[in-house]
CSV table of C-alpha atoms and ligand atoms in Angstrom, one decimal:
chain,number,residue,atom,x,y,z
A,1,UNK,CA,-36.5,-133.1,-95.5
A,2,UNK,CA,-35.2,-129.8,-96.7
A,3,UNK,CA,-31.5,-129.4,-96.2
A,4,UNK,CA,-32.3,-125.2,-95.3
A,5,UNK,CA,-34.6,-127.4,-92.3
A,6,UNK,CA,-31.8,-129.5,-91.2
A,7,UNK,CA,-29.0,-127.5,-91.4
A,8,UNK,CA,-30.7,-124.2,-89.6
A,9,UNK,CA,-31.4,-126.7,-86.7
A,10,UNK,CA,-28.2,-128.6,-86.7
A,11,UNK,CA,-26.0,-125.1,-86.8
A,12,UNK,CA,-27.6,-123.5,-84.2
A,13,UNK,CA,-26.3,-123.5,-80.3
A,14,UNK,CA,-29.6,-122.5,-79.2
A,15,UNK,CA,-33.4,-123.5,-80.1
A,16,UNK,CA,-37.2,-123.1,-78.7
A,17,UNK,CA,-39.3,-125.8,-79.5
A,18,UNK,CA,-42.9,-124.5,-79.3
A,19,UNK,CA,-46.5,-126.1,-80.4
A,20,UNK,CA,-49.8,-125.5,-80.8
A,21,UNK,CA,-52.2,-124.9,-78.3
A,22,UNK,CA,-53.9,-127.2,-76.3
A,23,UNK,CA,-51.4,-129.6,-77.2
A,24,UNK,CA,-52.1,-133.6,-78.3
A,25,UNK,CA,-50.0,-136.2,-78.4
A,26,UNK,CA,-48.3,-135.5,-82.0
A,27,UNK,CA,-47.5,-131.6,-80.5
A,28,UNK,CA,-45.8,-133.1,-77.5
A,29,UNK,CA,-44.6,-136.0,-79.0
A,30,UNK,CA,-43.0,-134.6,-81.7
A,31,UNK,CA,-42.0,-131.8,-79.6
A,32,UNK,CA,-39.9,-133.9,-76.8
A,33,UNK,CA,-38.5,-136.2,-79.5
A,34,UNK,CA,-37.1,-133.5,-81.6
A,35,UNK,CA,-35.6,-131.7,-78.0
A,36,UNK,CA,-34.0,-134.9,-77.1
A,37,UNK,CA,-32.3,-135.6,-80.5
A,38,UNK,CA,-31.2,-131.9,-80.6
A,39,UNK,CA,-30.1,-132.1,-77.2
A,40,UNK,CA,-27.9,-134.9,-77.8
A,41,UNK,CA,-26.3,-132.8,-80.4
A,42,UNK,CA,-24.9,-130.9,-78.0
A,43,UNK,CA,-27.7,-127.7,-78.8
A,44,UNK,CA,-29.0,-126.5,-76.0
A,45,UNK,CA,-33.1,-126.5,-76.6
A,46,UNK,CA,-35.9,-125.1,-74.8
A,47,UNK,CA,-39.9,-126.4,-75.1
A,48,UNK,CA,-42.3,-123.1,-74.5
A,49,UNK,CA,-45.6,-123.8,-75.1
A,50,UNK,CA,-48.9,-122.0,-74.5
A,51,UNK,CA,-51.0,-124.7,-72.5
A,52,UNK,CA,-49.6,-127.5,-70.4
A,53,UNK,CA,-49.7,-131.0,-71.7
A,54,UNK,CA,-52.8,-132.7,-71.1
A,55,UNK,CA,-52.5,-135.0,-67.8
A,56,UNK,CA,-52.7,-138.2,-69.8
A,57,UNK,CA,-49.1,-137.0,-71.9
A,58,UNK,CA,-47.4,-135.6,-68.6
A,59,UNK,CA,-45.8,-139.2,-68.0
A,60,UNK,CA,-44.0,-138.4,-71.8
A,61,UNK,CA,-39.9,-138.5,-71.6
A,62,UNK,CA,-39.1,-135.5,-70.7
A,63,UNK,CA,-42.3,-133.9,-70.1
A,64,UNK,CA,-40.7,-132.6,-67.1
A,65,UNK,CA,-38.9,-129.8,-69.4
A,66,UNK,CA,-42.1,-128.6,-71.0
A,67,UNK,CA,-42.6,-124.8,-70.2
A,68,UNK,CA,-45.8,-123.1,-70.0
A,69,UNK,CA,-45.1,-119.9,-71.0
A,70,UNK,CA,-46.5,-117.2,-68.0
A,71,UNK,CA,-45.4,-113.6,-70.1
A,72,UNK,CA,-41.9,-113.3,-67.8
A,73,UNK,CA,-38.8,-111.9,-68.8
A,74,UNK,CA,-36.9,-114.8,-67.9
A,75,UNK,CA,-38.8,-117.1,-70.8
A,76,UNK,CA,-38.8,-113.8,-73.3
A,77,UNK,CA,-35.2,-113.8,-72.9
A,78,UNK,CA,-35.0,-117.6,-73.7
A,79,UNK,CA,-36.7,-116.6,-76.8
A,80,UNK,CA,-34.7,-113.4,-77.6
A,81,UNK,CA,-31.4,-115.6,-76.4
A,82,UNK,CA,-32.4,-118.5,-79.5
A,83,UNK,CA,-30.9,-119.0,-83.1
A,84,UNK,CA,-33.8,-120.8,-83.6
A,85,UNK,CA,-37.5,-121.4,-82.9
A,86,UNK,CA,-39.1,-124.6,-83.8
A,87,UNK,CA,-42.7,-124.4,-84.4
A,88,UNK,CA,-43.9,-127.9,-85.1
A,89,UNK,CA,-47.4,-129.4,-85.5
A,90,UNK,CA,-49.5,-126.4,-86.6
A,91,UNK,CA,-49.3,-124.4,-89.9
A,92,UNK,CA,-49.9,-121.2,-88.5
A,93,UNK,CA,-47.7,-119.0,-86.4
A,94,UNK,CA,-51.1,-117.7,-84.4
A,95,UNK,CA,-52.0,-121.4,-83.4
A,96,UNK,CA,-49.2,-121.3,-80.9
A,97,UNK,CA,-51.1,-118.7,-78.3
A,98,UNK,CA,-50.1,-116.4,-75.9
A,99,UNK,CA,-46.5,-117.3,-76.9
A,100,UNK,CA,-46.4,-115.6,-80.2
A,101,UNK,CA,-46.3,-112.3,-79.1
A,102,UNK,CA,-42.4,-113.5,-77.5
A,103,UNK,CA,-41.9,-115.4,-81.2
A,104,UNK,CA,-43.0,-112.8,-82.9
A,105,UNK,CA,-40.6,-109.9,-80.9
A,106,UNK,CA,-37.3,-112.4,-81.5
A,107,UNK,CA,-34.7,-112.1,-84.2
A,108,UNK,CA,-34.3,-115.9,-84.3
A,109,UNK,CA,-35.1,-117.9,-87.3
A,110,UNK,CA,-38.2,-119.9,-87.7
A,111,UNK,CA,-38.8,-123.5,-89.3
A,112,UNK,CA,-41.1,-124.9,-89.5
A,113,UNK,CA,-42.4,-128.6,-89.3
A,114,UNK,CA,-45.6,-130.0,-90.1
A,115,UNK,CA,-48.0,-131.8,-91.8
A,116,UNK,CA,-51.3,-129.7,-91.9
A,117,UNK,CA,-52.5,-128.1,-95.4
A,118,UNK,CA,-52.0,-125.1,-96.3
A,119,UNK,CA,-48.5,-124.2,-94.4
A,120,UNK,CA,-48.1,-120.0,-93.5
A,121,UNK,CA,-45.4,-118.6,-96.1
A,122,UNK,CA,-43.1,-116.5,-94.3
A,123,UNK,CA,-40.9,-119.3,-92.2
A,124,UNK,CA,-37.3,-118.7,-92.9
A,125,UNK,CA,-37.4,-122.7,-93.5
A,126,UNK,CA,-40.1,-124.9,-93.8
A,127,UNK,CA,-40.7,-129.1,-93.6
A,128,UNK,CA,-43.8,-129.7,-94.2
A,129,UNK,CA,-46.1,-132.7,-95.8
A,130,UNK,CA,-49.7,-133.0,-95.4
A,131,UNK,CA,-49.9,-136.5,-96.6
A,132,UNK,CA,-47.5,-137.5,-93.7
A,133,UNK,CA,-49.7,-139.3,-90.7
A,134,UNK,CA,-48.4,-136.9,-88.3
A,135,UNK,CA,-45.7,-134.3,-87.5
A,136,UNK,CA,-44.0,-137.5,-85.6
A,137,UNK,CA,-43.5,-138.9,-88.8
A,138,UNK,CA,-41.5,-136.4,-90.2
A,139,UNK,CA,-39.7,-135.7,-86.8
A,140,UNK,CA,-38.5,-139.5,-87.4
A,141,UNK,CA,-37.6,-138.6,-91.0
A,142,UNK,CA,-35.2,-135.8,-89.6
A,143,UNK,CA,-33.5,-137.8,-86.7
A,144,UNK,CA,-33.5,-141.5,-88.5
A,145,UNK,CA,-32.3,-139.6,-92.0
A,146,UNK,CA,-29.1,-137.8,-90.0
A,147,UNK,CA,-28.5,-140.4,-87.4
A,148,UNK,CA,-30.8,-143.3,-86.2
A,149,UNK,CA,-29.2,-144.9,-83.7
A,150,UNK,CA,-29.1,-142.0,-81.4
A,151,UNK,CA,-33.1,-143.0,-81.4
A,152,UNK,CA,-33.3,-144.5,-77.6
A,153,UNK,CA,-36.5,-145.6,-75.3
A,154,UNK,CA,-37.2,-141.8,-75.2
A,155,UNK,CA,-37.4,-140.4,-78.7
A,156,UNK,CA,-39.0,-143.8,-79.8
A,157,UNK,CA,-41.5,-143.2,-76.9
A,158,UNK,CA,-42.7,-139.6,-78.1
A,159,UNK,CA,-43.3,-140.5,-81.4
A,160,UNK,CA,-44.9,-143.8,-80.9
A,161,UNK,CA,-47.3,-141.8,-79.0
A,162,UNK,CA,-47.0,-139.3,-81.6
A,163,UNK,CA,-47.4,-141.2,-84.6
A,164,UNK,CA,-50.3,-143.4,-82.3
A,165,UNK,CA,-52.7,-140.3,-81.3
A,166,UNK,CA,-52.7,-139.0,-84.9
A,167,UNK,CA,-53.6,-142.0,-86.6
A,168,UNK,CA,-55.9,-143.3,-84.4
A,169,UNK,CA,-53.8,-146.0,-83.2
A,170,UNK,CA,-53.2,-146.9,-86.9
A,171,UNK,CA,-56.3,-146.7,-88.3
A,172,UNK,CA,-56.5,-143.8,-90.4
A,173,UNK,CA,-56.2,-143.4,-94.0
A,174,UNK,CA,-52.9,-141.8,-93.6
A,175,UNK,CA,-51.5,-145.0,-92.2
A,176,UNK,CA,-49.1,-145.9,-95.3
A,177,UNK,CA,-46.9,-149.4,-95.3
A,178,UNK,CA,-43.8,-146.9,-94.3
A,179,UNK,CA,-45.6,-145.7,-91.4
A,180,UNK,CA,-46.2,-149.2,-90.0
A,181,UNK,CA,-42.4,-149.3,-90.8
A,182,UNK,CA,-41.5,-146.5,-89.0
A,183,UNK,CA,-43.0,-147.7,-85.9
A,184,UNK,CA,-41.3,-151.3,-86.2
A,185,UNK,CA,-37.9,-149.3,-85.8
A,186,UNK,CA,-39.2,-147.2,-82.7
A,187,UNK,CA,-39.5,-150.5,-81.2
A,188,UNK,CA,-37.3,-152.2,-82.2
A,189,UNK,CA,-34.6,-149.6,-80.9
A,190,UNK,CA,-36.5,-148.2,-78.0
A,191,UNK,CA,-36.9,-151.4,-77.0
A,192,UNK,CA,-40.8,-150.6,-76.6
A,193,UNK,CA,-43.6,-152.4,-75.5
A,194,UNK,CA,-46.9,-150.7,-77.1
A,195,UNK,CA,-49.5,-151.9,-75.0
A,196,UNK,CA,-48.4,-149.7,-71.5
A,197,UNK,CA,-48.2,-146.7,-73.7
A,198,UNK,CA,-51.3,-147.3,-75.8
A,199,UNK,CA,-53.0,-147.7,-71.8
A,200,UNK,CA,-51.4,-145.0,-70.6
A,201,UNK,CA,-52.9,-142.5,-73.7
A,202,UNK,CA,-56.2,-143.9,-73.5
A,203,UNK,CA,-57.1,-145.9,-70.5
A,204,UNK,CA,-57.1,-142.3,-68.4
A,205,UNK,CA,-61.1,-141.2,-68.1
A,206,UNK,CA,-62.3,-140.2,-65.0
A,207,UNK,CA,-65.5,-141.1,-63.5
A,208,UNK,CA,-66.4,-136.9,-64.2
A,209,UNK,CA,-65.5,-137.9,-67.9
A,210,UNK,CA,-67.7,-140.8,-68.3
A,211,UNK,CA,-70.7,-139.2,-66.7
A,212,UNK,CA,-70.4,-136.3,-68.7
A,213,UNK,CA,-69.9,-138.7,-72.0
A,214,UNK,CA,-73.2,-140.4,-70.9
A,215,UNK,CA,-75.0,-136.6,-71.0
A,216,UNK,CA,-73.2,-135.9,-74.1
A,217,UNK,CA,-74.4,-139.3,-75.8
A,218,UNK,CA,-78.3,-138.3,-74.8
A,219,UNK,CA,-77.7,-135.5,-77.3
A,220,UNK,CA,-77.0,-137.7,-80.2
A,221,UNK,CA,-79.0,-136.6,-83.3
A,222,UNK,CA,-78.2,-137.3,-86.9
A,223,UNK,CA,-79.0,-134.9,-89.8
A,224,UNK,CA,-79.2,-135.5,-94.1
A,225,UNK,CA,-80.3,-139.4,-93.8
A,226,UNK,CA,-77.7,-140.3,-91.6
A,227,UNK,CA,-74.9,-139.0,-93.0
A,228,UNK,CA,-74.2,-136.5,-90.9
A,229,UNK,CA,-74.3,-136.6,-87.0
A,230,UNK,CA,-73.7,-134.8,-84.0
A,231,UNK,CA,-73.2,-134.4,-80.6
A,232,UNK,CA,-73.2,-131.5,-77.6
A,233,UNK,CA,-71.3,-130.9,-74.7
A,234,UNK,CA,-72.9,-127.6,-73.1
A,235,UNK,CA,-71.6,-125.8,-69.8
A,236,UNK,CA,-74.7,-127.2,-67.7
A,237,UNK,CA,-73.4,-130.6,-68.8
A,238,UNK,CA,-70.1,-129.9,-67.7
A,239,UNK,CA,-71.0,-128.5,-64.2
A,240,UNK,CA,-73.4,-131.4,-63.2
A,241,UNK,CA,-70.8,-134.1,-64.1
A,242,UNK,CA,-68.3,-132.0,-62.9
A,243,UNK,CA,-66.3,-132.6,-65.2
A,244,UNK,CA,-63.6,-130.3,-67.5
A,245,UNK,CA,-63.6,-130.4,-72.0
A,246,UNK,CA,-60.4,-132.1,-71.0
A,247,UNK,CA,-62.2,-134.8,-70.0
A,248,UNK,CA,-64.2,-134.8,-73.7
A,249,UNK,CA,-61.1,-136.1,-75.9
A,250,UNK,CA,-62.1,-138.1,-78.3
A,251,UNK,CA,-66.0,-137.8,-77.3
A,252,UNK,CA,-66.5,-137.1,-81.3
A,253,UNK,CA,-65.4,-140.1,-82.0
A,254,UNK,CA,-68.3,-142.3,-80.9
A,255,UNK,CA,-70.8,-139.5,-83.3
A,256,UNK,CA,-68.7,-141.2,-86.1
A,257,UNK,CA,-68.3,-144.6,-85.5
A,258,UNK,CA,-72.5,-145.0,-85.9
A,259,UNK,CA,-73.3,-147.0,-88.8
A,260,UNK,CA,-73.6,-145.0,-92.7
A,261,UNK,CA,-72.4,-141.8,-90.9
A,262,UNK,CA,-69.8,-140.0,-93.0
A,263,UNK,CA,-68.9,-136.8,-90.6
A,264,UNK,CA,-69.6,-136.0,-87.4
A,265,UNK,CA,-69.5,-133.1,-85.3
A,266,UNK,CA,-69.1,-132.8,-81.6
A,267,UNK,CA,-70.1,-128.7,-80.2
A,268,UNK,CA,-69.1,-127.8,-76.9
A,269,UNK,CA,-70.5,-124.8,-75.4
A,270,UNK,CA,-68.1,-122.4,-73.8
A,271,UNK,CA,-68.6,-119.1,-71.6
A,272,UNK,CA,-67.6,-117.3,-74.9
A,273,UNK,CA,-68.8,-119.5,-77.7
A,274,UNK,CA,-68.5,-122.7,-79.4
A,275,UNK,CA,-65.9,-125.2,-80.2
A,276,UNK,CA,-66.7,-127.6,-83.0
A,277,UNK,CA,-64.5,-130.8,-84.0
A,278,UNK,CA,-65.4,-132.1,-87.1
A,279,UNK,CA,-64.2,-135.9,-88.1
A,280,UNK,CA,-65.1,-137.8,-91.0
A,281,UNK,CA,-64.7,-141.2,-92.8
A,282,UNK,CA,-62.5,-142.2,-95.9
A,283,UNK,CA,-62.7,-139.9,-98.5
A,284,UNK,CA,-65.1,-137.3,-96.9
A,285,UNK,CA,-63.2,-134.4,-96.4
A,286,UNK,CA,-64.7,-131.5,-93.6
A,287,UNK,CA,-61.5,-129.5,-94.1
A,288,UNK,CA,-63.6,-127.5,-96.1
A,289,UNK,CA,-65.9,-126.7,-93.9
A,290,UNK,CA,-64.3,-125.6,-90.7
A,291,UNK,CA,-62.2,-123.0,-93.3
A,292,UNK,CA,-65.7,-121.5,-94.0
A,293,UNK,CA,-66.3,-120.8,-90.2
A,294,UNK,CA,-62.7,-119.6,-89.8
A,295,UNK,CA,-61.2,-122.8,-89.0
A,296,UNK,CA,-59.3,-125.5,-90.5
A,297,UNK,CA,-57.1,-128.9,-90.0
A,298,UNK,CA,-57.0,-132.4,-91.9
A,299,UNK,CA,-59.2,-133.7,-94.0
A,300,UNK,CA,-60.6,-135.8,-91.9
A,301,UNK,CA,-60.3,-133.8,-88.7
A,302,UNK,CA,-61.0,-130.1,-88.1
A,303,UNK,CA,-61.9,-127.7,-85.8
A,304,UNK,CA,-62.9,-124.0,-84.9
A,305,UNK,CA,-64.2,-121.5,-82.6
A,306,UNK,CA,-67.2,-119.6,-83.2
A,307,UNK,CA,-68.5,-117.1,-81.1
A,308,UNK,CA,-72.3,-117.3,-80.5
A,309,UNK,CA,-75.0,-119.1,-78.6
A,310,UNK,CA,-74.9,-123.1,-78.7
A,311,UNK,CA,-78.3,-123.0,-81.0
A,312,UNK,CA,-77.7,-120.9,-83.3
A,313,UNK,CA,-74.1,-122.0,-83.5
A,314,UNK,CA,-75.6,-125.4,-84.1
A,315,UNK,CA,-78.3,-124.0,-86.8
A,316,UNK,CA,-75.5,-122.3,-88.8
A,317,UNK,CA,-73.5,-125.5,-89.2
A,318,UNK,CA,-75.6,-127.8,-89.8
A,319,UNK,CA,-77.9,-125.8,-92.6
A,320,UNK,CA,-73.9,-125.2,-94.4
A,321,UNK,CA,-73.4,-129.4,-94.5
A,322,UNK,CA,-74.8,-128.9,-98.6
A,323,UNK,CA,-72.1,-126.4,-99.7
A,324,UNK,CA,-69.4,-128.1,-98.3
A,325,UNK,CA,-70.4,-132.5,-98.4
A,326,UNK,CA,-71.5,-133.6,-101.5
A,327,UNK,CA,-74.2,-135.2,-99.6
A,328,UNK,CA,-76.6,-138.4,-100.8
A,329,UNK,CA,-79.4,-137.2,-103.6
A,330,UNK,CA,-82.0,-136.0,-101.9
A,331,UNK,CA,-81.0,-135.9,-98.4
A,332,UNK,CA,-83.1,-133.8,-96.0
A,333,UNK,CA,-81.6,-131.1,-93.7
A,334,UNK,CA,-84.6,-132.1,-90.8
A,335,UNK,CA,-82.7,-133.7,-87.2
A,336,UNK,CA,-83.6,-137.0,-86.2
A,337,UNK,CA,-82.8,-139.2,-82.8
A,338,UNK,CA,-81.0,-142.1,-83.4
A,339,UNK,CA,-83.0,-145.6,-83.9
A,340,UNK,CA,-85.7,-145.9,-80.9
A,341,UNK,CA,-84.1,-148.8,-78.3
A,342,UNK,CA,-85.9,-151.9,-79.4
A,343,UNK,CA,-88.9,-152.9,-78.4
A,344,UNK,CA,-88.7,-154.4,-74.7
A,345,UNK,CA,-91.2,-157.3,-75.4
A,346,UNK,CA,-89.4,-160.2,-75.5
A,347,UNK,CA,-89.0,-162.6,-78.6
A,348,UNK,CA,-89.9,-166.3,-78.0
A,349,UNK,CA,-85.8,-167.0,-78.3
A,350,UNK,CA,-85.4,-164.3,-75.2
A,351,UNK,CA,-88.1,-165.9,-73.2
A,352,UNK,CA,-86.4,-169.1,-73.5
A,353,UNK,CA,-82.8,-167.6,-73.1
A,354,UNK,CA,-83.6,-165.6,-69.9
A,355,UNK,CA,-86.1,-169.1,-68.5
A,356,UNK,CA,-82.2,-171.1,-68.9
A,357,UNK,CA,-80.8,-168.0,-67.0
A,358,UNK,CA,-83.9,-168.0,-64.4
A,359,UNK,CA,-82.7,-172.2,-63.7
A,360,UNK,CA,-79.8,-171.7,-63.3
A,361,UNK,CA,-80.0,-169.3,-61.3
A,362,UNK,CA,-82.4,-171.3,-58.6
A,363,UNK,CA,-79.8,-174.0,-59.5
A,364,UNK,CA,-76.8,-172.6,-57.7
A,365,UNK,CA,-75.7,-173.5,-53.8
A,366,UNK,CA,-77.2,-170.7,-51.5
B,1,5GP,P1,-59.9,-131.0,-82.5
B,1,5GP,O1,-61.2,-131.3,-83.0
B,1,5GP,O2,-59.2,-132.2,-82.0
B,1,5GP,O3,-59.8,-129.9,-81.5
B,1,5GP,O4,-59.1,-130.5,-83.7
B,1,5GP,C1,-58.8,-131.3,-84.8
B,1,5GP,C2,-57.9,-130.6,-85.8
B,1,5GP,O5,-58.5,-129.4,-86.3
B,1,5GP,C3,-56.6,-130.1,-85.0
B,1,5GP,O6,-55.6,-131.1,-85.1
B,1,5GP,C4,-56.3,-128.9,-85.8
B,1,5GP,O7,-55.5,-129.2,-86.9
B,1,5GP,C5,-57.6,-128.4,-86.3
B,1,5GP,N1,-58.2,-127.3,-85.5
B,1,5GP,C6,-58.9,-127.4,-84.4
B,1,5GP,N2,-59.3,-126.2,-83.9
B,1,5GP,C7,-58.9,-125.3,-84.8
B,1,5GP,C8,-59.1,-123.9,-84.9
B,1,5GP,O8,-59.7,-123.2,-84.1
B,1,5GP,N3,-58.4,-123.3,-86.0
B,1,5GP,C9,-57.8,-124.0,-87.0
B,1,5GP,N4,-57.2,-123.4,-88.0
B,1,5GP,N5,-57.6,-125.4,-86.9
B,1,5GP,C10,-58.2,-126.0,-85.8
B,2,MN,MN1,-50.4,-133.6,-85.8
């Protein structure tokens, strides 16, 4: 970590912690972790964000503190009043919201931490690594690197969670020997248990959620032989399963894990236009191609917003997959549903499997 990063944080008296919008588990994560340490510094710290945690992070240590910044003097002052504002997990002042505009007007100074490409010049001091798994990782870098045993249930918590929700629960190709590592000490000195927290992430769909995942999955469609594929979520979808894009975290994810698919997409229809994630395997990068439509991100995982009907949206997208995926020889543009479902006569084997089913069956006690 820079020394200019750690010694503008630990000199200060006074610092805002703010993320991205629409927080995920690495914003908040990171976020709460690096409040706590600085906290027990004896800085007095402040966490203004744009949008509100996500209901399935609101149970984070210290979530409690989070602000949601409403425009009022009171939070404009906290800003003004600051040595410092923290801007971790995004590389770009603008990805923070509403809450620039109070960043922007303060005579603080601004470091910032992350691990996307590409970082914004113009920070007065600047941590950032985009080969690191997550912003969590670096947050650990900063805390363990100055003075690891202040690292208690609480910091280890946010960036277990952290470090978790941005590799997939350790399964992305970012996921180094030294982050398993890292994660060893978090539990070993938060005295942690992973399997509540991993639950209480991911084990949080709502009967909405799964309907409107069921709708989603109808739309399935892959494009260029298979190797790309794609999903919608429009606003008629989302009123009949009643049901909020909240509830469509991680919906891309099941466009990806079909078999020979190399990037996905997942485009939800909103009253102004479209939001795209884009995901890929391995060494498939769709970086590239979210830039072109104004967006960006990983490698592996980007996003934008486009303004514009679903269709054409969709059309626009899809026909750009040549310039940016070096796609297989030959590999045609048309859309195709997924595999038929198989053929519902039964084999002989199926016959004879469901006959032993049928027995025992009229075996049983009434
Ligand atoms: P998601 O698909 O989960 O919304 O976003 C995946 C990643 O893409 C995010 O972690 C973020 O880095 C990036 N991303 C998503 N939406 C946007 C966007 O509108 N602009 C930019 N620059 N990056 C985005
Ligand atoms: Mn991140």
């Amino acid at each position: 970590m820079p020394d200019s990063v750690r010694r503008m944080l630990l000199d200060s008296t006074s610092v805002v912690i703010c993320t991205h919008i629409r927080p995920d588990g690495d914003a908040i994560g990171s976020q709460l972790a690096l409040a706590h340490f600085l906290e027990a510094q004896g800085i007095t710290v402040h966490c203004i964000n744009t949008d509100a945690a996500a209901p399935n992070l609101t149970w984070m240590p210290g979530a409690g503190a989070l602000q949601t910044f409403d425009g009022s003097l009171a939070q404009r002052q906290l800003i003004d009043a600051a040595d410092v504002i923290a801007i971790v997990d995004t590389n770009k002042l603008s990805r923070i919201g509403e809450v620039h505009t109070a960043v922007e007007a303060s005579q603080a100074q601004r470091v910032l931490i992350d691990h996307h490409l590409e970082p914004e010049p113009g920070f007065d001091a600047t941590f950032s690594r985009d080969t690191a798994s997550s912003t969590g990782e670096l947050i650990y870098e900063f805390i363990a690197g100055h003075d690891a045993s202040v690292i208690d249930e609480a910091i280890a918590t946010n960036l277990y969670v952290a470090i978790m929700t941005d590799t997939g629960s350790f399964r992305y190709s970012s996921v180094t020997p030294r982050v398993h590592d890292i994660i060893a000490d978090l539990l070993r000195r938060g005295d942690l248990s992973p399997e509540p927290i991993h639950s209480a992430i991911y084990d949080t769909r709502t009967f909405a959620g799964l309907r409107l995942l069921s709708r989603s999955l109808d739309t399935l469609r892959v494009r260029y032989d298979g190797f790309v594929s794609y999903m919608l979520i429009t606003r008629q979808m989302l009123d009949a399963a009643e049901a909020s894009t909240d509830d469509a975290e991680g919906f891309v994810n099941y466009p990806l894990s079909m078999r020979g698919v190399q990037a996905a997409l997942l485009f939800t229809e909103t009253a102004k236009g479209v939001k795209i994630s884009f995901r890929s395997k391995g060494d498939v990068a769709v970086n590239g191609w979210a830039k072109a439509f104004g967006g960006g991100g990983h490698r592996n995982a980007s996003g934008v917003f486009i303004e514009g009907g679903l269709d054409d949206v969709v059309d626009a997208v899809l026909s750009a997959a040549p310039t940016h995926l070096d796609l297989p020889a030959g590999a045609t543009a048309e859309a195709t549903a997924p595999d038929e479902a198989p053929d519902p006569d039964l084999t002989a084997d199926d016959e004879a499997y469901l006959s032993t089913l049928l027995n025992l069956q009229s075996d049983s006690p009434q």
